[in-house]
PDB file of C-alpha atoms in Angstrom:
ATOM      1  CA  MET A 694      63.352 170.079 145.243  1.00 38.00           C
ATOM      2  CA  PRO A 695      66.371 172.047 145.117  1.00 40.00           C
ATOM      3  CA  GLY A 696      67.550 174.237 142.228  1.00 40.00           C
ATOM      4  CA  PRO A 697      71.052 173.342 140.578  1.00 42.00           C
ATOM      5  CA  GLU A 698      72.678 176.319 141.953  1.00 46.00           C
ATOM      6  CA  ARG A 699      71.150 175.662 145.801  1.00 43.00           C
ATOM      7  CA  SER A 700      72.733 171.836 145.148  1.00 44.00           C
ATOM      8  CA  ALA A 701      75.878 173.200 144.129  1.00 45.00           C
ATOM      9  CA  ALA A 702      76.490 175.347 146.869  1.00 43.00           C
ATOM     10  CA  SER A 703      75.480 172.185 149.216  1.00 41.00           C
ATOM     11  CA  ARG A 704      78.508 170.509 147.521  1.00 48.00           C
ATOM     12  CA  GLY A 705      81.165 173.103 148.455  1.00 50.00           C
ATOM     13  CA  PHE A 706      81.595 175.809 146.125  1.00 61.00           C
ATOM     14  CA  ASP A 707      79.685 179.093 145.149  1.00 70.00           C
ATOM     15  CA  PRO A 708      77.717 179.024 141.730  1.00 75.00           C
ATOM     16  CA  MET A 709      77.167 182.910 141.937  1.00 78.00           C
ATOM     17  CA  THR A 710      80.617 183.320 141.264  1.00 79.00           C
ATOM     18  CA  PRO A 711      82.088 182.648 137.814  1.00 76.00           C
ATOM     19  CA  ASN A 712      85.016 180.039 137.760  1.00 71.00           C
ATOM     20  CA  ILE A 713      87.187 179.891 134.430  1.00 74.00           C
ATOM     21  CA  ALA A 714      86.729 175.998 134.266  1.00 73.00           C
ATOM     22  CA  ARG A 715      82.921 176.421 134.068  1.00 79.00           C
ATOM     23  CA  ILE A 716      83.500 179.564 131.560  1.00 79.00           C
ATOM     24  CA  TYR A 717      85.646 176.846 129.453  1.00 73.00           C
ATOM     25  CA  ASP A 718      82.844 174.144 129.708  1.00 78.00           C
ATOM     26  CA  TYR A 719      79.972 176.559 128.125  1.00 79.00           C
ATOM     27  CA  PHE A 720      82.614 177.308 125.418  1.00 78.00           C
ATOM     28  CA  LEU A 721      82.658 174.003 124.740  1.00 73.00           C
ATOM     29  CA  GLY A 722      79.021 173.502 124.570  1.00 74.00           C
ATOM     30  CA  GLY A 723      78.841 171.287 127.943  1.00 75.00           C
ATOM     31  CA  LYS A 724      76.088 171.748 130.435  1.00 76.00           C
ATOM     32  CA  ASP A 725      78.208 171.980 133.852  1.00 74.00           C
ATOM     33  CA  ASN A 726      78.092 175.637 134.188  1.00 76.00           C
ATOM     34  CA  PHE A 727      75.908 178.307 135.685  1.00 82.00           C
ATOM     35  CA  ALA A 728      74.220 181.682 135.062  1.00 86.00           C
ATOM     36  CA  ALA A 729      77.260 183.294 136.392  1.00 84.00           C
ATOM     37  CA  ASP A 730      79.659 181.620 133.954  1.00 81.00           C
ATOM     38  CA  ARG A 731      77.203 182.231 131.081  1.00 86.00           C
ATOM     39  CA  GLN A 732      77.185 186.078 131.752  1.00 85.00           C
ATOM     40  CA  ALA A 733      81.180 186.112 132.315  1.00 83.00           C
ATOM     41  CA  ALA A 734      81.596 184.208 128.859  1.00 83.00           C
ATOM     42  CA  GLU A 735      79.587 186.391 127.025  1.00 84.00           C
ATOM     43  CA  GLN A 736      81.506 189.557 128.269  1.00 83.00           C
ATOM     44  CA  VAL A 737      84.675 188.084 127.419  1.00 80.00           C
ATOM     45  CA  THR A 738      83.137 186.788 123.978  1.00 81.00           C
ATOM     46  CA  LYS A 739      82.309 190.780 123.081  1.00 81.00           C
ATOM     47  CA  LEU A 740      85.790 191.658 124.023  1.00 77.00           C
ATOM     48  CA  LEU A 741      87.055 188.656 121.918  1.00 77.00           C
ATOM     49  CA  PRO A 742      84.789 187.031 119.729  1.00 80.00           C
ATOM     50  CA  GLU A 743      87.233 184.402 118.490  1.00 80.00           C
ATOM     51  CA  VAL A 744      87.285 182.529 122.059  1.00 80.00           C
ATOM     52  CA  PRO A 745      84.899 180.009 121.950  1.00 83.00           C
ATOM     53  CA  MET A 746      86.459 178.780 118.911  1.00 83.00           C
ATOM     54  CA  ILE A 747      89.608 179.003 120.141  1.00 82.00           C
ATOM     55  CA  ALA A 748      88.994 176.669 123.032  1.00 83.00           C
ATOM     56  CA  ARG A 749      86.989 174.376 120.754  1.00 85.00           C
ATOM     57  CA  GLU A 750      90.675 174.407 118.655  1.00 87.00           C
ATOM     58  CA  ASN A 751      92.548 173.812 122.158  1.00 87.00           C
ATOM     59  CA  ARG A 752      90.110 170.892 122.860  1.00 87.00           C
ATOM     60  CA  ARG A 753      90.805 169.384 119.367  1.00 90.00           C
ATOM     61  CA  PHE A 754      94.515 169.776 119.523  1.00 94.00           C
ATOM     62  CA  LEU A 755      94.259 167.839 123.052  1.00 93.00           C
ATOM     63  CA  GLY A 756      92.496 165.105 120.948  1.00 93.00           C
ATOM     64  CA  ARG A 757      95.277 164.772 118.404  1.00 95.00           C
ATOM     65  CA  VAL A 758      98.199 164.908 120.966  1.00 97.00           C
ATOM     66  CA  ILE A 759      96.527 162.065 122.879  1.00 97.00           C
ATOM     67  CA  ARG A 760      96.269 159.804 120.115  1.00 96.00           C
ATOM     68  CA  PHE A 761      99.947 160.441 118.689  1.00 97.00           C
ATOM     69  CA  MET A 762     100.634 159.192 122.507  1.00 98.00           C
ATOM     70  CA  VAL A 763      98.499 156.305 122.423  1.00 98.00           C
ATOM     71  CA  ASP A 764      99.844 155.391 119.269  1.00 97.00           C
ATOM     72  CA  ALA A 765     103.813 155.677 120.749  1.00 97.00           C
ATOM     73  CA  GLY A 766     102.650 153.158 123.471  1.00 98.00           C
ATOM     74  CA  VAL A 767     102.157 155.387 126.404  1.00 98.00           C
ATOM     75  CA  ARG A 768      98.911 154.405 128.699  1.00 98.00           C
ATOM     76  CA  GLN A 769      99.450 156.452 131.684  1.00 98.00           C
ATOM     77  CA  PHE A 770      98.682 160.224 131.512  1.00 98.00           C
ATOM     78  CA  ILE A 771      99.160 163.385 134.252  1.00 98.00           C
ATOM     79  CA  ASP A 772      97.028 166.399 133.224  1.00 95.00           C
ATOM     80  CA  ILE A 773      97.972 169.551 134.718  1.00 95.00           C
ATOM     81  CA  GLY A 774      95.552 172.438 135.552  1.00 87.00           C
ATOM     82  CA  THR A 775      92.695 170.166 134.090  1.00 80.00           C
ATOM     83  CA  GLY A 776      89.719 172.506 134.163  1.00 67.00           C
ATOM     84  CA  LEU A 777      87.338 170.116 134.678  1.00 64.00           C
ATOM     85  CA  PRO A 778      84.342 170.470 134.074  1.00 60.00           C
ATOM     86  CA  THR A 779      84.507 170.070 130.393  1.00 67.00           C
ATOM     87  CA  GLN A 780      84.068 168.328 127.355  1.00 64.00           C
ATOM     88  CA  GLY A 781      86.104 166.106 125.311  1.00 69.00           C
ATOM     89  CA  HIS A 782      88.358 165.546 128.393  1.00 84.00           C
ATOM     90  CA  VAL A 783      91.271 163.142 128.647  1.00 90.00           C
ATOM     91  CA  HIS A 784      89.534 159.878 130.006  1.00 90.00           C
ATOM     92  CA  GLU A 785      86.679 160.664 127.478  1.00 88.00           C
ATOM     93  CA  ILE A 786      89.164 160.115 124.490  1.00 91.00           C
ATOM     94  CA  LEU A 787      90.942 157.317 125.922  1.00 93.00           C
ATOM     95  CA  ARG A 788      87.721 155.655 126.679  1.00 91.00           C
ATOM     96  CA  VAL A 789      87.604 155.130 123.094  1.00 92.00           C
ATOM     97  CA  VAL A 790      91.412 154.972 121.882  1.00 94.00           C
ATOM     98  CA  ALA A 791      92.808 153.048 125.055  1.00 96.00           C
ATOM     99  CA  PRO A 792      90.557 152.046 127.871  1.00 95.00           C
ATOM    100  CA  ASP A 793      93.166 150.476 129.587  1.00 95.00           C
ATOM    101  CA  ALA A 794      95.022 153.865 130.243  1.00 97.00           C
ATOM    102  CA  ARG A 795      95.266 155.826 133.921  1.00 96.00           C
ATOM    103  CA  VAL A 796      94.764 159.256 134.319  1.00 95.00           C
ATOM    104  CA  VAL A 797      95.495 161.646 136.927  1.00 95.00           C
ATOM    105  CA  TYR A 798      93.693 165.078 136.872  1.00 94.00           C
ATOM    106  CA  VAL A 799      95.565 167.970 138.949  1.00 94.00           C
ATOM    107  CA  ASP A 800      94.538 171.477 139.637  1.00 89.00           C
ATOM    108  CA  HIS A 801      94.988 174.055 142.452  1.00 85.00           C
ATOM    109  CA  ASP A 802      91.401 175.218 142.274  1.00 78.00           C
ATOM    110  CA  PRO A 803      88.558 173.649 144.813  1.00 77.00           C
ATOM    111  CA  VAL A 804      86.089 174.225 142.555  1.00 72.00           C
ATOM    112  CA  VAL A 805      87.570 172.241 139.952  1.00 75.00           C
ATOM    113  CA  ILE A 806      88.518 169.573 142.342  1.00 79.00           C
ATOM    114  CA  VAL A 807      85.027 169.393 143.629  1.00 77.00           C
ATOM    115  CA  HIS A 808      83.481 169.219 140.088  1.00 70.00           C
ATOM    116  CA  ALA A 809      86.349 166.375 139.179  1.00 77.00           C
ATOM    117  CA  GLN A 810      85.632 164.480 142.176  1.00 77.00           C
ATOM    118  CA  ALA A 811      81.677 164.620 141.420  1.00 75.00           C
ATOM    119  CA  LEU A 812      82.541 163.619 137.620  1.00 72.00           C
ATOM    120  CA  LEU A 813      84.849 161.040 138.454  1.00 74.00           C
ATOM    121  CA  GLU A 814      83.587 158.944 141.294  1.00 72.00           C
ATOM    122  CA  GLY A 815      83.619 155.197 141.163  1.00 71.00           C
ATOM    123  CA  ASN A 816      86.524 155.290 137.979  1.00 77.00           C
ATOM    124  CA  GLY A 817      89.308 153.368 139.133  1.00 83.00           C
ATOM    125  CA  ARG A 818      91.556 154.414 136.120  1.00 90.00           C
ATOM    126  CA  THR A 819      91.279 158.179 137.193  1.00 91.00           C
ATOM    127  CA  ALA A 820      92.282 160.107 140.181  1.00 91.00           C
ATOM    128  CA  VAL A 821      92.345 163.906 140.922  1.00 90.00           C
ATOM    129  CA  VAL A 822      95.215 165.647 142.883  1.00 93.00           C
ATOM    130  CA  ARG A 823      94.886 169.093 144.079  1.00 93.00           C
ATOM    131  CA  ALA A 824      98.133 170.776 143.739  1.00 94.00           C
ATOM    132  CA  ASP A 825      99.898 174.028 142.422  1.00 93.00           C
ATOM    133  CA  LEU A 826     101.787 173.315 138.844  1.00 94.00           C
ATOM    134  CA  ARG A 827     104.354 175.550 140.340  1.00 94.00           C
ATOM    135  CA  ASN A 828     105.036 173.141 142.619  1.00 95.00           C
ATOM    136  CA  PRO A 829     105.628 170.201 140.578  1.00 96.00           C
ATOM    137  CA  ASP A 830     107.099 168.075 143.515  1.00 97.00           C
ATOM    138  CA  ASP A 831     103.677 168.189 145.505  1.00 97.00           C
ATOM    139  CA  ILE A 832     102.248 166.907 142.444  1.00 97.00           C
ATOM    140  CA  LEU A 833     104.951 164.111 141.972  1.00 97.00           C
ATOM    141  CA  THR A 834     105.067 162.711 145.446  1.00 96.00           C
ATOM    142  CA  ASP A 835     100.924 162.665 146.115  1.00 96.00           C
ATOM    143  CA  PRO A 836      99.695 159.564 147.008  1.00 96.00           C
ATOM    144  CA  GLU A 837      96.754 159.573 144.644  1.00 94.00           C
ATOM    145  CA  LEU A 838      99.152 159.816 141.854  1.00 96.00           C
ATOM    146  CA  THR A 839     101.836 157.482 142.937  1.00 97.00           C
ATOM    147  CA  GLN A 840      99.261 155.346 143.387  1.00 95.00           C
ATOM    148  CA  LEU A 841      98.209 155.317 139.883  1.00 96.00           C
ATOM    149  CA  ILE A 842     101.120 156.392 137.744  1.00 97.00           C
ATOM    150  CA  ASP A 843     104.443 154.471 137.808  1.00 97.00           C
ATOM    151  CA  LEU A 844     107.025 156.893 136.856  1.00 97.00           C
ATOM    152  CA  ALA A 845     109.517 154.331 135.725  1.00 97.00           C
ATOM    153  CA  GLN A 846     107.400 154.064 132.905  1.00 98.00           C
ATOM    154  CA  PRO A 847     106.756 156.161 129.809  1.00 98.00           C
ATOM    155  CA  VAL A 848     104.105 158.743 130.964  1.00 98.00           C
ATOM    156  CA  GLY A 849     102.248 161.548 128.839  1.00 98.00           C
ATOM    157  CA  ILE A 850     101.999 165.000 130.636  1.00 98.00           C
ATOM    158  CA  LEU A 851      99.528 167.921 129.472  1.00 97.00           C
ATOM    159  CA  LEU A 852      99.958 171.602 130.420  1.00 96.00           C
ATOM    160  CA  LEU A 853      97.249 172.565 127.708  1.00 92.00           C
ATOM    161  CA  GLY A 854      96.023 176.326 128.163  1.00 85.00           C
ATOM    162  CA  VAL A 855      97.748 176.622 131.825  1.00 88.00           C
ATOM    163  CA  LEU A 856     101.029 178.440 131.379  1.00 89.00           C
ATOM    164  CA  TYR A 857     100.022 181.258 130.268  1.00 82.00           C
ATOM    165  CA  PHE A 858      98.248 182.035 133.636  1.00 80.00           C
ATOM    166  CA  VAL A 859     101.544 181.706 135.356  1.00 86.00           C
ATOM    167  CA  PRO A 860     103.483 185.161 134.292  1.00 83.00           C
ATOM    168  CA  ASP A 861     106.909 184.158 136.212  1.00 88.00           C
ATOM    169  CA  ASP A 862     109.152 182.794 133.576  1.00 90.00           C
ATOM    170  CA  ASP A 863     110.992 181.013 136.424  1.00 91.00           C
ATOM    171  CA  GLU A 864     108.240 179.305 138.024  1.00 93.00           C
ATOM    172  CA  VAL A 865     107.612 177.971 134.315  1.00 93.00           C
ATOM    173  CA  ARG A 866     110.940 176.511 133.533  1.00 94.00           C
ATOM    174  CA  HIS A 867     111.242 175.054 137.160  1.00 95.00           C
ATOM    175  CA  THR A 868     108.115 173.335 136.610  1.00 96.00           C
ATOM    176  CA  VAL A 869     109.016 171.919 132.834  1.00 96.00           C
ATOM    177  CA  THR A 870     112.414 171.240 134.282  1.00 96.00           C
ATOM    178  CA  ARG A 871     111.563 169.230 137.115  1.00 97.00           C
ATOM    179  CA  LEU A 872     108.981 167.405 135.064  1.00 97.00           C
ATOM    180  CA  HIS A 873     111.795 166.404 132.639  1.00 97.00           C
ATOM    181  CA  LYS A 874     113.771 164.928 135.345  1.00 97.00           C
ATOM    182  CA  ALA A 875     111.330 162.994 136.866  1.00 97.00           C
ATOM    183  CA  VAL A 876     109.961 161.298 133.705  1.00 98.00           C
ATOM    184  CA  THR A 877     111.476 158.253 131.879  1.00 98.00           C
ATOM    185  CA  PRO A 878     112.908 158.152 128.270  1.00 98.00           C
ATOM    186  CA  GLY A 879     110.251 157.677 126.216  1.00 98.00           C
ATOM    187  CA  SER A 880     107.810 160.131 127.883  1.00 98.00           C
ATOM    188  CA  TYR A 881     105.884 163.075 126.388  1.00 98.00           C
ATOM    189  CA  LEU A 882     104.950 166.711 127.304  1.00 98.00           C
ATOM    190  CA  ALA A 883     102.192 168.701 125.572  1.00 98.00           C
ATOM    191  CA  ILE A 884     101.368 172.223 125.688  1.00 96.00           C
ATOM    192  CA  SER A 885      99.368 175.319 124.378  1.00 93.00           C
ATOM    193  CA  HIS A 886     100.091 178.674 125.030  1.00 91.00           C
ATOM    194  CA  THR A 887      98.741 182.108 123.708  1.00 84.00           C
ATOM    195  CA  LEU A 888     100.191 184.374 121.373  1.00 82.00           C
ATOM    196  CA  PRO A 889     100.780 188.046 122.118  1.00 71.00           C
ATOM    197  CA  HIS A 890      97.817 189.518 120.616  1.00 61.00           C
ATOM    198  CA  THR A 891      95.717 191.391 123.137  1.00 53.00           C
ATOM    199  CA  ARG A 892      96.180 195.109 124.123  1.00 51.00           C
ATOM    200  CA  ARG A 893      96.627 196.037 127.939  1.00 54.00           C
ATOM    201  CA  GLU A 894      92.958 197.285 127.424  1.00 49.00           C
ATOM    202  CA  THR A 895      91.558 194.173 126.295  1.00 53.00           C
ATOM    203  CA  ARG A 896      93.796 192.235 129.166  1.00 55.00           C
ATOM    204  CA  GLU A 897      91.920 194.156 131.520  1.00 58.00           C
ATOM    205  CA  GLY A 898      88.542 193.622 130.290  1.00 56.00           C
ATOM    206  CA  LEU A 899      89.122 189.699 130.481  1.00 56.00           C
ATOM    207  CA  ALA A 900      90.614 189.599 133.942  1.00 58.00           C
ATOM    208  CA  ALA A 901      87.537 191.742 134.959  1.00 58.00           C
ATOM    209  CA  ALA A 902      85.254 189.212 133.293  1.00 54.00           C
ATOM    210  CA  TYR A 903      86.835 186.030 134.504  1.00 55.00           C
ATOM    211  CA  ARG A 904      87.104 187.710 137.700  1.00 55.00           C
ATOM    212  CA  VAL A 905      90.675 187.166 138.260  1.00 50.00           C
ATOM    213  CA  PRO A 906      93.661 190.002 138.960  1.00 47.00           C
ATOM    214  CA  LEU A 907      95.520 191.243 135.665  1.00 40.00           C
ATOM    215  CA  ARG A 908      98.462 189.154 136.910  1.00 43.00           C
ATOM    216  CA  GLY A 909      96.545 185.816 136.144  1.00 47.00           C
ATOM    217  CA  ALA A 910      95.301 186.693 132.982  1.00 48.00           C
ATOM    218  CA  PRO A 911      96.570 184.836 130.116  1.00 54.00           C
ATOM    219  CA  ASP A 912     100.420 186.525 130.083  1.00 60.00           C
ATOM    220  CA  GLN A 913     102.141 187.035 126.848  1.00 72.00           C
ATOM    221  CA  ARG A 914     104.910 185.402 125.729  1.00 84.00           C
ATOM    222  CA  THR A 915     106.701 185.236 122.218  1.00 86.00           C
ATOM    223  CA  PRO A 916     106.870 181.988 119.966  1.00 89.00           C
ATOM    224  CA  SER A 917     110.495 181.789 120.655  1.00 92.00           C
ATOM    225  CA  GLU A 918     109.964 181.999 124.538  1.00 91.00           C
ATOM    226  CA  ILE A 919     107.380 179.352 124.400  1.00 90.00           C
ATOM    227  CA  VAL A 920     109.730 177.051 122.289  1.00 93.00           C
ATOM    228  CA  ALA A 921     112.456 177.911 124.848  1.00 93.00           C
ATOM    229  CA  LEU A 922     110.617 176.314 127.593  1.00 91.00           C
ATOM    230  CA  LEU A 923     111.034 173.083 126.270  1.00 94.00           C
ATOM    231  CA  ASP A 924     114.612 173.146 125.794  1.00 92.00           C
ATOM    232  CA  ASP A 925     115.253 169.923 127.742  1.00 92.00           C
ATOM    233  CA  TRP A 926     112.737 168.060 125.336  1.00 97.00           C
ATOM    234  CA  ASP A 927     113.126 166.661 122.146  1.00 97.00           C
ATOM    235  CA  ILE A 928     110.082 168.511 120.190  1.00 97.00           C
ATOM    236  CA  VAL A 929     108.273 166.203 118.102  1.00 97.00           C
ATOM    237  CA  GLU A 930     107.727 167.351 114.210  1.00 97.00           C
ATOM    238  CA  PRO A 931     106.426 170.052 113.004  1.00 96.00           C
ATOM    239  CA  GLY A 932     107.503 171.719 116.243  1.00 96.00           C
ATOM    240  CA  VAL A 933     105.359 174.253 117.909  1.00 95.00           C
ATOM    241  CA  VAL A 934     102.793 175.528 115.826  1.00 94.00           C
ATOM    242  CA  HIS A 935      99.317 177.033 115.605  1.00 91.00           C
ATOM    243  CA  LEU A 936      97.351 174.788 116.749  1.00 91.00           C
ATOM    244  CA  PRO A 937      95.390 173.725 113.743  1.00 91.00           C
ATOM    245  CA  ALA A 938      98.723 173.086 111.974  1.00 92.00           C
ATOM    246  CA  TRP A 939      99.853 170.094 114.351  1.00 94.00           C
ATOM    247  CA  HIS A 940      99.155 166.731 112.832  1.00 94.00           C
ATOM    248  CA  PRO A 941      95.613 167.685 111.562  1.00 91.00           C
ATOM    249  CA  GLU A 942      95.305 163.926 110.099  1.00 88.00           C
ATOM    250  CA  LEU A 943      95.267 162.799 113.481  1.00 87.00           C
ATOM    251  CA  GLY A 944      91.491 164.552 114.570  1.00 76.00           C
ATOM    252  CA  ILE A 945      89.264 167.467 113.191  1.00 70.00           C
ATOM    253  CA  THR A 946      90.491 170.612 113.391  1.00 68.00           C
ATOM    254  CA  ARG A 947      88.152 173.313 111.020  1.00 65.00           C
ATOM    255  CA  GLN A 948      90.216 176.646 111.381  1.00 63.00           C
ATOM    256  CA  ASN A 949      92.884 178.309 109.453  1.00 70.00           C
ATOM    257  CA  PRO A 950      96.203 177.989 111.556  1.00 69.00           C
ATOM    258  CA  GLU A 951      96.759 181.278 111.274  1.00 72.00           C
ATOM    259  CA  ALA A 952      93.321 182.495 113.039  1.00 74.00           C
ATOM    260  CA  VAL A 953      94.007 180.592 116.335  1.00 81.00           C
ATOM    261  CA  TRP A 954      96.321 182.400 118.447  1.00 80.00           C
ATOM    262  CA  LEU A 955      97.215 179.572 120.421  1.00 85.00           C
ATOM    263  CA  ILE A 956     100.562 177.646 119.369  1.00 91.00           C
ATOM    264  CA  GLY A 957     101.263 174.206 120.622  1.00 95.00           C
ATOM    265  CA  GLY A 958     103.663 171.470 120.658  1.00 97.00           C
ATOM    266  CA  LEU A 959     104.442 167.654 121.695  1.00 98.00           C
ATOM    267  CA  ALA A 960     108.300 166.842 123.324  1.00 98.00           C
ATOM    268  CA  ARG A 961     109.660 163.695 124.138  1.00 98.00           C
ATOM    269  CA  LYS A 962     112.298 162.880 126.530  1.00 98.00           C
ATOM    270  CA  ASN A 963     114.921 160.513 124.762  1.00 95.00           C
TER     271      ASN A 963
END
């Protein structure tokens, strides 16, 4: 029988090249990764030993914002920059808390798309769209999305751990503003974002480990700049905070908030 690497290659992606989504899966304890991903993950961990913990806290934050939106009546979700495959994703959370909910996953990475299509095959409440978050109109008009998501009804949009890969502030603001315009009142937008913390040498090391150009490595924005991205939205209490401090009563969090150099929040269109 062919090994997992050969089988993966036959499905259209290269398991010998590290992929950010599969590295993230490794940090979360998943099994949808290959030797090249694990080696790259270990390189990242040598530079920043706290990264696996940060990845887990980002995933726990996802669970809490999903539960908050479900409690508010939201039953359809758009996850942009999904990063499949990974553990504890949106449809898995919803399977427990809102089995009737629908999810569209969006990513521009062809590797992610192949993984997502394989993992979600036969799931009629999910769809996968290949599009770039910098082109929100492509996302909003894609037939896969419009068949499953009714933008005339409240929708929860997720931009978790993705905006810092877009260094151009104007592009990020365009996306957030366009999404606000497209959705109906009662809709939500969740974001998480890195805080400035790394020296350029560390960022260069991360870029080398992830095998992405430096401009594609996590961008540095201040807390006030991150909050300003949500100007058109009404931010839900307690605001944009270190991830473990955001409604810890809604799920597990095990870290001192200040130890987690990601902040995040949830905003509502009224």
